[in-house]
JSON list of C-alpha atoms in Angstrom, two decimals:
[
{"chain": "C", "resi": 13, "resn": "UNK", "atom": "CA", "xyz": [23.93, -50.62, -14.29]},
{"chain": "C", "resi": 14, "resn": "UNK", "atom": "CA", "xyz": [20.73, -49.87, -16.15]},
{"chain": "C", "resi": 15, "resn": "UNK", "atom": "CA", "xyz": [20.16, -48.83, -19.72]},
{"chain": "C", "resi": 16, "resn": "UNK", "atom": "CA", "xyz": [22.17, -45.82, -20.93]},
{"chain": "C", "resi": 17, "resn": "UNK", "atom": "CA", "xyz": [24.36, -45.74, -17.82]},
{"chain": "C", "resi": 18, "resn": "UNK", "atom": "CA", "xyz": [21.51, -45.15, -15.34]},
{"chain": "C", "resi": 19, "resn": "UNK", "atom": "CA", "xyz": [22.34, -45.94, -11.72]},
{"chain": "C", "resi": 20, "resn": "UNK", "atom": "CA", "xyz": [19.11, -44.61, -10.19]},
{"chain": "C", "resi": 21, "resn": "UNK", "atom": "CA", "xyz": [15.88, -43.03, -11.50]},
{"chain": "C", "resi": 22, "resn": "UNK", "atom": "CA", "xyz": [12.86, -41.45, -9.88]},
{"chain": "C", "resi": 23, "resn": "UNK", "atom": "CA", "xyz": [9.86, -39.66, -11.44]},
{"chain": "C", "resi": 24, "resn": "UNK", "atom": "CA", "xyz": [7.51, -36.85, -10.39]},
{"chain": "C", "resi": 25, "resn": "UNK", "atom": "CA", "xyz": [4.21, -36.54, -12.26]},
{"chain": "C", "resi": 26, "resn": "UNK", "atom": "CA", "xyz": [2.33, -33.23, -12.37]},
{"chain": "C", "resi": 27, "resn": "UNK", "atom": "CA", "xyz": [-0.68, -32.06, -14.43]},
{"chain": "C", "resi": 28, "resn": "UNK", "atom": "CA", "xyz": [0.78, -31.97, -17.92]},
{"chain": "C", "resi": 29, "resn": "UNK", "atom": "CA", "xyz": [4.46, -32.44, -17.06]},
{"chain": "C", "resi": 30, "resn": "UNK", "atom": "CA", "xyz": [6.67, -35.19, -15.83]},
{"chain": "C", "resi": 31, "resn": "UNK", "atom": "CA", "xyz": [10.10, -34.78, -14.23]},
{"chain": "C", "resi": 32, "resn": "UNK", "atom": "CA", "xyz": [12.75, -37.51, -14.25]},
{"chain": "C", "resi": 33, "resn": "UNK", "atom": "CA", "xyz": [15.71, -37.41, -11.86]},
{"chain": "C", "resi": 34, "resn": "UNK", "atom": "CA", "xyz": [18.34, -39.78, -13.26]},
{"chain": "C", "resi": 35, "resn": "UNK", "atom": "CA", "xyz": [21.70, -40.55, -11.66]},
{"chain": "C", "resi": 36, "resn": "UNK", "atom": "CA", "xyz": [23.99, -41.67, -14.47]},
{"chain": "C", "resi": 37, "resn": "UNK", "atom": "CA", "xyz": [27.58, -42.59, -15.11]},
{"chain": "C", "resi": 38, "resn": "UNK", "atom": "CA", "xyz": [29.32, -41.66, -18.35]},
{"chain": "C", "resi": 39, "resn": "UNK", "atom": "CA", "xyz": [31.99, -43.69, -20.19]},
{"chain": "C", "resi": 40, "resn": "UNK", "atom": "CA", "xyz": [34.83, -42.12, -18.20]},
{"chain": "C", "resi": 41, "resn": "UNK", "atom": "CA", "xyz": [33.21, -43.03, -14.85]},
{"chain": "C", "resi": 42, "resn": "UNK", "atom": "CA", "xyz": [31.95, -39.55, -13.93]},
{"chain": "C", "resi": 43, "resn": "UNK", "atom": "CA", "xyz": [28.65, -39.64, -11.99]},
{"chain": "C", "resi": 44, "resn": "UNK", "atom": "CA", "xyz": [26.10, -36.90, -12.68]},
{"chain": "C", "resi": 45, "resn": "UNK", "atom": "CA", "xyz": [22.47, -35.98, -12.11]},
{"chain": "C", "resi": 46, "resn": "UNK", "atom": "CA", "xyz": [20.31, -35.58, -15.19]},
{"chain": "C", "resi": 47, "resn": "UNK", "atom": "CA", "xyz": [17.01, -33.71, -14.72]},
{"chain": "C", "resi": 48, "resn": "UNK", "atom": "CA", "xyz": [14.56, -34.19, -17.59]},
{"chain": "C", "resi": 49, "resn": "UNK", "atom": "CA", "xyz": [11.28, -32.31, -18.02]},
{"chain": "C", "resi": 50, "resn": "UNK", "atom": "CA", "xyz": [8.78, -33.91, -20.36]},
{"chain": "C", "resi": 51, "resn": "UNK", "atom": "CA", "xyz": [5.78, -31.75, -21.26]},
{"chain": "C", "resi": 52, "resn": "UNK", "atom": "CA", "xyz": [2.83, -33.10, -23.22]},
{"chain": "C", "resi": 53, "resn": "UNK", "atom": "CA", "xyz": [1.72, -31.06, -26.23]},
{"chain": "C", "resi": 54, "resn": "UNK", "atom": "CA", "xyz": [-1.61, -31.12, -28.03]},
{"chain": "C", "resi": 55, "resn": "UNK", "atom": "CA", "xyz": [-0.13, -32.94, -31.04]},
{"chain": "C", "resi": 56, "resn": "UNK", "atom": "CA", "xyz": [0.80, -35.99, -28.98]},
{"chain": "C", "resi": 57, "resn": "UNK", "atom": "CA", "xyz": [4.57, -35.53, -29.20]},
{"chain": "C", "resi": 58, "resn": "UNK", "atom": "CA", "xyz": [6.22, -34.40, -25.96]},
{"chain": "C", "resi": 59, "resn": "UNK", "atom": "CA", "xyz": [8.67, -31.53, -25.45]},
{"chain": "C", "resi": 60, "resn": "UNK", "atom": "CA", "xyz": [11.74, -32.73, -23.57]},
{"chain": "C", "resi": 61, "resn": "UNK", "atom": "CA", "xyz": [14.34, -30.55, -21.90]},
{"chain": "C", "resi": 62, "resn": "UNK", "atom": "CA", "xyz": [17.22, -31.73, -19.78]},
{"chain": "C", "resi": 63, "resn": "UNK", "atom": "CA", "xyz": [20.08, -30.46, -17.67]},
{"chain": "C", "resi": 64, "resn": "UNK", "atom": "CA", "xyz": [23.07, -32.32, -16.24]},
{"chain": "C", "resi": 65, "resn": "UNK", "atom": "CA", "xyz": [24.80, -31.53, -12.93]},
{"chain": "C", "resi": 66, "resn": "UNK", "atom": "CA", "xyz": [28.08, -33.30, -12.26]},
{"chain": "C", "resi": 67, "resn": "UNK", "atom": "CA", "xyz": [28.85, -34.65, -8.78]},
{"chain": "C", "resi": 68, "resn": "UNK", "atom": "CA", "xyz": [31.61, -32.10, -8.07]},
{"chain": "C", "resi": 69, "resn": "UNK", "atom": "CA", "xyz": [29.13, -29.25, -8.71]},
{"chain": "C", "resi": 70, "resn": "UNK", "atom": "CA", "xyz": [26.23, -30.79, -6.79]},
{"chain": "C", "resi": 71, "resn": "UNK", "atom": "CA", "xyz": [26.79, -28.87, -3.51]},
{"chain": "C", "resi": 72, "resn": "UNK", "atom": "CA", "xyz": [26.89, -25.49, -5.28]},
{"chain": "C", "resi": 73, "resn": "UNK", "atom": "CA", "xyz": [23.77, -26.45, -7.24]},
{"chain": "C", "resi": 74, "resn": "UNK", "atom": "CA", "xyz": [21.93, -27.41, -4.03]},
{"chain": "C", "resi": 75, "resn": "UNK", "atom": "CA", "xyz": [23.02, -24.19, -2.29]},
{"chain": "C", "resi": 76, "resn": "UNK", "atom": "CA", "xyz": [21.60, -22.19, -5.19]},
{"chain": "C", "resi": 77, "resn": "UNK", "atom": "CA", "xyz": [18.40, -24.22, -5.07]},
{"chain": "C", "resi": 78, "resn": "UNK", "atom": "CA", "xyz": [18.04, -23.67, -1.31]},
{"chain": "C", "resi": 79, "resn": "UNK", "atom": "CA", "xyz": [18.53, -19.90, -1.68]},
{"chain": "C", "resi": 80, "resn": "UNK", "atom": "CA", "xyz": [15.92, -19.85, -4.43]},
{"chain": "C", "resi": 81, "resn": "UNK", "atom": "CA", "xyz": [13.41, -21.84, -2.36]},
{"chain": "C", "resi": 82, "resn": "UNK", "atom": "CA", "xyz": [14.00, -19.56, 0.66]},
{"chain": "C", "resi": 83, "resn": "UNK", "atom": "CA", "xyz": [13.32, -16.48, -1.49]},
{"chain": "C", "resi": 84, "resn": "UNK", "atom": "CA", "xyz": [10.13, -18.02, -2.89]},
{"chain": "C", "resi": 85, "resn": "UNK", "atom": "CA", "xyz": [8.89, -18.90, 0.61]},
{"chain": "C", "resi": 86, "resn": "UNK", "atom": "CA", "xyz": [9.65, -15.40, 2.00]},
{"chain": "C", "resi": 87, "resn": "UNK", "atom": "CA", "xyz": [7.96, -13.77, -1.00]},
{"chain": "C", "resi": 88, "resn": "UNK", "atom": "CA", "xyz": [4.88, -15.98, -0.59]},
{"chain": "C", "resi": 89, "resn": "UNK", "atom": "CA", "xyz": [4.63, -15.14, 3.12]},
{"chain": "C", "resi": 90, "resn": "UNK", "atom": "CA", "xyz": [5.07, -11.41, 2.44]},
{"chain": "C", "resi": 91, "resn": "UNK", "atom": "CA", "xyz": [2.27, -11.48, -0.16]},
{"chain": "C", "resi": 92, "resn": "UNK", "atom": "CA", "xyz": [-0.04, -13.33, 2.23]},
{"chain": "C", "resi": 93, "resn": "UNK", "atom": "CA", "xyz": [0.70, -10.82, 4.99]},
{"chain": "C", "resi": 94, "resn": "UNK", "atom": "CA", "xyz": [0.05, -7.86, 2.65]},
{"chain": "C", "resi": 95, "resn": "UNK", "atom": "CA", "xyz": [-3.24, -9.42, 1.52]},
{"chain": "C", "resi": 96, "resn": "UNK", "atom": "CA", "xyz": [-4.35, -9.94, 5.15]},
{"chain": "C", "resi": 97, "resn": "UNK", "atom": "CA", "xyz": [-3.46, -6.35, 6.04]},
{"chain": "C", "resi": 98, "resn": "UNK", "atom": "CA", "xyz": [-5.30, -5.01, 2.98]},
{"chain": "C", "resi": 99, "resn": "UNK", "atom": "CA", "xyz": [-8.38, -7.06, 3.84]},
{"chain": "C", "resi": 100, "resn": "UNK", "atom": "CA", "xyz": [-8.30, -5.92, 7.47]},
{"chain": "C", "resi": 101, "resn": "UNK", "atom": "CA", "xyz": [-7.96, -2.26, 6.41]},
{"chain": "C", "resi": 102, "resn": "UNK", "atom": "CA", "xyz": [-10.86, -2.62, 3.97]},
{"chain": "C", "resi": 103, "resn": "UNK", "atom": "CA", "xyz": [-13.06, -4.26, 6.61]},
{"chain": "C", "resi": 104, "resn": "UNK", "atom": "CA", "xyz": [-12.17, -1.55, 9.13]},
{"chain": "C", "resi": 105, "resn": "UNK", "atom": "CA", "xyz": [-13.00, 1.18, 6.63]},
{"chain": "C", "resi": 106, "resn": "UNK", "atom": "CA", "xyz": [-16.33, -0.22, 5.46]},
{"chain": "C", "resi": 107, "resn": "UNK", "atom": "CA", "xyz": [-17.67, -1.98, 8.54]},
{"chain": "C", "resi": 108, "resn": "UNK", "atom": "CA", "xyz": [-17.70, 1.06, 10.84]},
{"chain": "C", "resi": 109, "resn": "UNK", "atom": "CA", "xyz": [-21.38, 1.91, 11.21]},
{"chain": "C", "resi": 110, "resn": "UNK", "atom": "CA", "xyz": [-24.40, 1.69, 8.95]},
{"chain": "C", "resi": 111, "resn": "UNK", "atom": "CA", "xyz": [-23.87, 1.85, 5.21]},
{"chain": "C", "resi": 112, "resn": "UNK", "atom": "CA", "xyz": [-25.19, 4.96, 3.50]},
{"chain": "C", "resi": 113, "resn": "UNK", "atom": "CA", "xyz": [-25.80, 5.19, -0.24]},
{"chain": "C", "resi": 114, "resn": "UNK", "atom": "CA", "xyz": [-26.00, 8.24, -2.47]},
{"chain": "C", "resi": 115, "resn": "UNK", "atom": "CA", "xyz": [-29.26, 8.63, -4.36]},
{"chain": "C", "resi": 116, "resn": "UNK", "atom": "CA", "xyz": [-30.37, 11.09, -7.01]},
{"chain": "C", "resi": 117, "resn": "UNK", "atom": "CA", "xyz": [-33.86, 12.46, -6.84]},
{"chain": "C", "resi": 118, "resn": "UNK", "atom": "CA", "xyz": [-35.13, 15.38, -8.91]},
{"chain": "C", "resi": 119, "resn": "UNK", "atom": "CA", "xyz": [-31.57, 16.28, -9.98]},
{"chain": "C", "resi": 120, "resn": "UNK", "atom": "CA", "xyz": [-30.17, 16.64, -6.47]},
{"chain": "C", "resi": 121, "resn": "UNK", "atom": "CA", "xyz": [-27.90, 14.15, -4.74]},
{"chain": "C", "resi": 122, "resn": "UNK", "atom": "CA", "xyz": [-28.51, 13.14, -1.16]},
{"chain": "C", "resi": 123, "resn": "UNK", "atom": "CA", "xyz": [-27.38, 10.40, 1.16]},
{"chain": "C", "resi": 124, "resn": "UNK", "atom": "CA", "xyz": [-29.99, 7.91, 2.24]},
{"chain": "C", "resi": 125, "resn": "UNK", "atom": "CA", "xyz": [-30.25, 4.40, 3.54]},
{"chain": "C", "resi": 126, "resn": "UNK", "atom": "CA", "xyz": [-33.06, 2.74, 1.62]},
{"chain": "C", "resi": 127, "resn": "UNK", "atom": "CA", "xyz": [-32.60, -0.71, 3.18]},
{"chain": "C", "resi": 128, "resn": "UNK", "atom": "CA", "xyz": [-31.51, -2.35, -0.09]},
{"chain": "C", "resi": 129, "resn": "UNK", "atom": "CA", "xyz": [-28.17, -4.13, 0.00]},
{"chain": "C", "resi": 130, "resn": "UNK", "atom": "CA", "xyz": [-26.00, -3.10, -2.96]},
{"chain": "C", "resi": 131, "resn": "UNK", "atom": "CA", "xyz": [-23.64, -5.75, -4.30]},
{"chain": "C", "resi": 132, "resn": "UNK", "atom": "CA", "xyz": [-22.46, -4.06, -7.48]},
{"chain": "C", "resi": 133, "resn": "UNK", "atom": "CA", "xyz": [-24.75, -6.23, -9.57]},
{"chain": "C", "resi": 134, "resn": "UNK", "atom": "CA", "xyz": [-28.03, -5.18, -11.10]},
{"chain": "C", "resi": 135, "resn": "UNK", "atom": "CA", "xyz": [-30.69, -5.37, -8.45]},
{"chain": "C", "resi": 136, "resn": "UNK", "atom": "CA", "xyz": [-34.38, -5.33, -9.37]},
{"chain": "C", "resi": 137, "resn": "UNK", "atom": "CA", "xyz": [-36.98, -4.68, -6.71]},
{"chain": "C", "resi": 138, "resn": "UNK", "atom": "CA", "xyz": [-40.57, -5.35, -7.64]},
{"chain": "C", "resi": 139, "resn": "UNK", "atom": "CA", "xyz": [-43.03, -2.61, -6.72]},
{"chain": "C", "resi": 140, "resn": "UNK", "atom": "CA", "xyz": [-46.01, -4.90, -7.22]},
{"chain": "C", "resi": 141, "resn": "UNK", "atom": "CA", "xyz": [-47.64, -6.17, -4.06]},
{"chain": "C", "resi": 142, "resn": "UNK", "atom": "CA", "xyz": [-47.05, -9.85, -3.49]},
{"chain": "C", "resi": 143, "resn": "UNK", "atom": "CA", "xyz": [-50.00, -11.89, -4.73]},
{"chain": "C", "resi": 144, "resn": "UNK", "atom": "CA", "xyz": [-51.42, -14.61, -2.59]},
{"chain": "C", "resi": 145, "resn": "UNK", "atom": "CA", "xyz": [-51.78, -17.95, -4.33]},
{"chain": "C", "resi": 146, "resn": "UNK", "atom": "CA", "xyz": [-55.37, -18.98, -4.87]},
{"chain": "C", "resi": 147, "resn": "UNK", "atom": "CA", "xyz": [-56.54, -22.53, -4.37]}
]
């Protein structure tokens, strides 16, 4: 038996967090899982939070965890599907034919294709003729 009643320990390191999964035994001989989250703070001292799940409750805990993971996976897939459908609808709407832009000239609005691709950013077109470099 290890320090503080530990029978088994494993760690998972993430960006600024570390998770410890400790199997422990208390003084009365009950075995339980202790999950500890250690999160680094700017000041150097770490925030630590822990939960304990006793062996008789482990199956219910795992069933709840599986239901939660299934929900997360279904939600992720539904969001991906909605994003694909939205992108396909947008492409279908805007890619049918030549793009036409509205222009204002002398106070009246008319549709025209001036050959300039609009990206939503400021676009400057020089009206000066291109100069040829002299040797």
